Coordinates of C-alpha atoms in Angstrom, one line a residue:
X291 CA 0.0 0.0 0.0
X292 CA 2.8 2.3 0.1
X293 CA 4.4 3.9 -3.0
X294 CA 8.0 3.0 -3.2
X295 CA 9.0 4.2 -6.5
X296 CA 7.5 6.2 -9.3
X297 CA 9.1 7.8 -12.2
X298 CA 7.8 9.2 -15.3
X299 CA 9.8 9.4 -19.3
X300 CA 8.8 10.5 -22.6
X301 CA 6.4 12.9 -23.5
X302 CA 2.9 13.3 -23.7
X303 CA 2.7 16.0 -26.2
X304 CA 4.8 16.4 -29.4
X305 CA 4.5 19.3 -31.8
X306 CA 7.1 21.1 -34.1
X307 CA 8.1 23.3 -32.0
X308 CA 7.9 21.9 -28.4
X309 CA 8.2 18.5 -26.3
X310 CA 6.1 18.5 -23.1
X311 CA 7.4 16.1 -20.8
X312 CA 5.5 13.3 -19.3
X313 CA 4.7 13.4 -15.4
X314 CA 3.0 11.2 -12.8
X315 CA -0.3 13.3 -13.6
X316 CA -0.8 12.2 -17.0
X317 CA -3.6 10.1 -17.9
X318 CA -3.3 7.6 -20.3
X319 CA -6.1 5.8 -21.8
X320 CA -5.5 2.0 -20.6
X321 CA -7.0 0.5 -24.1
X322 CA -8.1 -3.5 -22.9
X323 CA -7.0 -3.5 -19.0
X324 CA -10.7 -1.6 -18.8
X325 CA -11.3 -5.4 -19.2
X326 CA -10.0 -6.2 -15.6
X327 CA -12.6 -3.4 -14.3
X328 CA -15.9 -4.9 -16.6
X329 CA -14.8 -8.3 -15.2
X330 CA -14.4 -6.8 -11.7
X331 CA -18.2 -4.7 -12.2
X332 CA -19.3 -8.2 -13.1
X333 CA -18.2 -10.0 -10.4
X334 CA -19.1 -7.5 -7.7
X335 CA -22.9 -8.3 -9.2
X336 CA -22.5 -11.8 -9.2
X337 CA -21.8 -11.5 -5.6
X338 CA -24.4 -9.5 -4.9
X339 CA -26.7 -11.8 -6.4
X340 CA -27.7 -9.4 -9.7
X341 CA -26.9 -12.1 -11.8
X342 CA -25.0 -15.5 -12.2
X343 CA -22.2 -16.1 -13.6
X344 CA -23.6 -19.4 -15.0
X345 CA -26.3 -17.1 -16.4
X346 CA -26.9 -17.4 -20.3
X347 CA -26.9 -14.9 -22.7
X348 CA -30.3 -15.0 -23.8
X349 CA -31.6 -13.9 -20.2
X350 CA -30.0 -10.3 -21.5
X351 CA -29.1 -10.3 -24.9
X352 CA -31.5 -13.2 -26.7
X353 CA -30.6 -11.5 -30.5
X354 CA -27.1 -12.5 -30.4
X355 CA -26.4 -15.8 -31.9
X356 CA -26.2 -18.8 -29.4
X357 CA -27.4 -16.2 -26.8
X358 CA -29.1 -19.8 -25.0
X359 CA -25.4 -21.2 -25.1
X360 CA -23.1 -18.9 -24.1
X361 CA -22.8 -17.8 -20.1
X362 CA -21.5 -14.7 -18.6
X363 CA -18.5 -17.1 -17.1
X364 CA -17.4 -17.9 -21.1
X365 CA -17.5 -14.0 -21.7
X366 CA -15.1 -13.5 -19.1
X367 CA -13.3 -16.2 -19.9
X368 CA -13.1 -15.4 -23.9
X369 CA -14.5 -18.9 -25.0
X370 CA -17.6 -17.5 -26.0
X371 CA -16.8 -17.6 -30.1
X372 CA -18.3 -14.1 -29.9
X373 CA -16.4 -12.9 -32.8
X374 CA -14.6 -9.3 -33.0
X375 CA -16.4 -7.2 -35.2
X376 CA -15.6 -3.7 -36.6
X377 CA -17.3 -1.4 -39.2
X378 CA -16.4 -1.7 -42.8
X379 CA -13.8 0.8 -44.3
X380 CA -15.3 3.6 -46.4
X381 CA -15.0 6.5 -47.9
X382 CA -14.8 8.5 -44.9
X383 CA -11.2 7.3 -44.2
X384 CA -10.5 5.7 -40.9
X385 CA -13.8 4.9 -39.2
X386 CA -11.7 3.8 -35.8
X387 CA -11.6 8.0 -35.1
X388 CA -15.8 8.1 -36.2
X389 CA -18.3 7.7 -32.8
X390 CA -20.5 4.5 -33.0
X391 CA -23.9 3.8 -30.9
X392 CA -24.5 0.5 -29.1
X393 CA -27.1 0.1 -30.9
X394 CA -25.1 0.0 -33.9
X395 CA -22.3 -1.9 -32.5
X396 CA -24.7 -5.0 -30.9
X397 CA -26.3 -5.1 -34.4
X398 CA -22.9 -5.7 -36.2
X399 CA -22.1 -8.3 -33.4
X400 CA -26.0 -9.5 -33.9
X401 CA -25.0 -9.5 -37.8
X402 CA -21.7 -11.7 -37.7
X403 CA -21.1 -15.1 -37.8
X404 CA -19.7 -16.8 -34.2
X405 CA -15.9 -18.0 -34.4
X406 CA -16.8 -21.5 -32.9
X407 CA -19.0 -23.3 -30.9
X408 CA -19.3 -22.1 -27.1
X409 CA -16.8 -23.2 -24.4
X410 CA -14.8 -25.1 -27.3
X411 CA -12.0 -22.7 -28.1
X412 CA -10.5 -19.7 -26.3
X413 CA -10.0 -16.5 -28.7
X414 CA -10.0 -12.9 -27.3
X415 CA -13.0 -11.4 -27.9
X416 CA -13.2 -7.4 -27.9
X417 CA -17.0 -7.5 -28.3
X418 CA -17.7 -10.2 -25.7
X419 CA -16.4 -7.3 -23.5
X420 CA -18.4 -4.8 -25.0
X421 CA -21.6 -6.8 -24.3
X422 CA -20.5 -7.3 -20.7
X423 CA -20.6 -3.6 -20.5
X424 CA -24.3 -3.4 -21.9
X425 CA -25.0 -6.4 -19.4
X426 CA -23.6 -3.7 -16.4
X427 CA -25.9 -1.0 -17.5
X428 CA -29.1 -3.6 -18.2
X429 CA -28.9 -5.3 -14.9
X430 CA -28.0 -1.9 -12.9
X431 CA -30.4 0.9 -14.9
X432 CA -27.0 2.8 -14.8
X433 CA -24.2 4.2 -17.4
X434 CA -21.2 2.1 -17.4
X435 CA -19.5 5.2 -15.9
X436 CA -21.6 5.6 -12.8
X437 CA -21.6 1.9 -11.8
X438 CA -17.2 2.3 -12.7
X439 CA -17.3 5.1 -10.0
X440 CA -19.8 3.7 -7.6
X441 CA -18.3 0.3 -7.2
X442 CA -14.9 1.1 -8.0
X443 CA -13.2 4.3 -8.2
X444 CA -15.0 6.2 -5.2
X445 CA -14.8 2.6 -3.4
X446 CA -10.9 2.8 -3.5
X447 CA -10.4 6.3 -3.7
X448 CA -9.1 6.5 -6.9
X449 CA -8.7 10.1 -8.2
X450 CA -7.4 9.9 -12.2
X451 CA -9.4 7.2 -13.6
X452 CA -13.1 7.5 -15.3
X453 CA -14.1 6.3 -19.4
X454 CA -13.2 8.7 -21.9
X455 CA -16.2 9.9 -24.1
X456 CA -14.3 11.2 -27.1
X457 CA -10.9 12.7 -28.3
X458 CA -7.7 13.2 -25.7
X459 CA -8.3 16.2 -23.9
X460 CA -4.3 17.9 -22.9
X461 CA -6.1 19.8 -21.0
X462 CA -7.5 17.0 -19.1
X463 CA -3.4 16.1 -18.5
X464 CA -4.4 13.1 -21.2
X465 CA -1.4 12.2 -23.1
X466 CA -1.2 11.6 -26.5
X467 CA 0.0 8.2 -28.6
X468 CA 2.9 8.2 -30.7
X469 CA 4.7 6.0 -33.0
X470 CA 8.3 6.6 -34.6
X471 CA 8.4 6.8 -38.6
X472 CA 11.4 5.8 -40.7
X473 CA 14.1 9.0 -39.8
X474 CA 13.3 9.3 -36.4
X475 CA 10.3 11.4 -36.7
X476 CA 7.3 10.9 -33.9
X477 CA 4.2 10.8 -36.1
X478 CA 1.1 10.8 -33.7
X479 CA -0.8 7.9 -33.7
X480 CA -4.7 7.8 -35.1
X481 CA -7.4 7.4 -32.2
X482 CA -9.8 4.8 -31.9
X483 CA -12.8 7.0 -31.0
X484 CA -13.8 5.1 -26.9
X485 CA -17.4 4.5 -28.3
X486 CA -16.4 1.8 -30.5
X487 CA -14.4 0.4 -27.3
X488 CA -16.8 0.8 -24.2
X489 CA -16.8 -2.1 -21.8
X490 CA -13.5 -3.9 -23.9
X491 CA -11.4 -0.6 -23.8
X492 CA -12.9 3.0 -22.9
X493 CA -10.9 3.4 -19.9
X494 CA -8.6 6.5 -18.7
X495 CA -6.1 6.0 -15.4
X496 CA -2.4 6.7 -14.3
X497 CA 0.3 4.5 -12.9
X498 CA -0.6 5.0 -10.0
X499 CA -3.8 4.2 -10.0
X500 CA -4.2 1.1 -11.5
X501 CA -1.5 -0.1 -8.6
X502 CA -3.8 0.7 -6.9
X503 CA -6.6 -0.6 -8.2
X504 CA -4.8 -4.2 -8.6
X505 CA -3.7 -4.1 -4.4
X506 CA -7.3 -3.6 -3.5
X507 CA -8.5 -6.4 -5.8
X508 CA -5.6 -8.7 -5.0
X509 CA -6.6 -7.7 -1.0
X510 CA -10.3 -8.8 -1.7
X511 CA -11.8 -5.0 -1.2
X512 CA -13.7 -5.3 -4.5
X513 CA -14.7 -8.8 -4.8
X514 CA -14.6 -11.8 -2.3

């Protein structure tokens, strides 16, 4: 529980004519360890008795092929065959950086064809996450945010971390993503807009708290 070490390297903003260091306040958005908080959220109401792991599908989400064969416990797991979808490329450019509903995200899911048959194979599955986070808010009548703050953050005090709901803000002390181009040249990276990640990736936190976070889980304060 005690912070030994912390140090902080790189930049979190880049432009022609300036560098701005990284610190321990920057935010960085945590892309799939949001998984380790939906599966937490989903636990916590397991325990409580909202739901059951052993649960099916179809008892939330009946449209979604082999809904009556797939449990919440496969989900977690990733041997659900729930199969990652993503819009098709179009004219537009990159639609990764365009906002996307649930609704129009559970239809594409609704849409595709499973990977295998349930509890046969294990294969990581962005959109089984995703429709844990819609089984959060369906079982709870609450945003995905307010039951992340309720039974999480304002649970274990933590003070940086919350889902993003569109671009980096560096105002926000969010730091930007960068990649290195042939000549040495930091080119920054495009963003995935956080609707089109939800449950499976939509979260923002610092070093510091996610240590955090992980101490309190590993010390049973969030789930038995």
């Amino acid at each position: 529980g005690k912070l030994l070490y912390t140090r902080a390297i790189g930049y979190s903003q880049i432009s022609d004519t300036e560098k701005k260091p990284l610190t321990m306040a920057n935010r960085f958005r945590i892309g799939s360890i949001t998984k380790m908080f939906t599966a937490t959220m989903i636990l916590q109401l397991s325990e409580e008795g909202a739901l059951k792991l052993t649960d099916t599908l179809s008892k939330f989400l009946p449209q979604v092929p082999n809904a009556n064969k797939i449990t919440i416990l496969q989900i977690l797991s990733h041997r659900s065959g729930i199969p990652n979808v993503s819009r098709e490329q179009n004219a537009q450019g990159n639609v990764k950086t365009i906002p996307m509903t649930k609704e129009e995200h559970l239809a594409l899911i609704v849409k595709a064809t499973p990977d295998f048959e349930p509890d046969t194979k294990s294969l990581y599955s962005n959109s089984g996450y995703f429709l844990l986070g819609l089984i959060i808010e369906k079982v709870t009548g609450k945003s995905y945010e307010t039951v992340l703050q309720d039974k999480i953050v304002t649970k274990i005090g933590l003070r940086d971390t919350y889902t993003a709901t569109g671009p980096i803000d560096v105002n926000k002390n969010e730091s930007l993503t960068y990649f290195i181009i042939p000549g040495g040249e930091w080119k920054q990276v495009p963003e995935t807009h956080p609707s089109l990640l939800f449950g499976a990736g939509a979260i923002v936190s610092t070093p510091n708290d996610l240590a955090k976070f992980i101490q309190a889980l590993f010390d049973g304060k969030l789930v038995s």
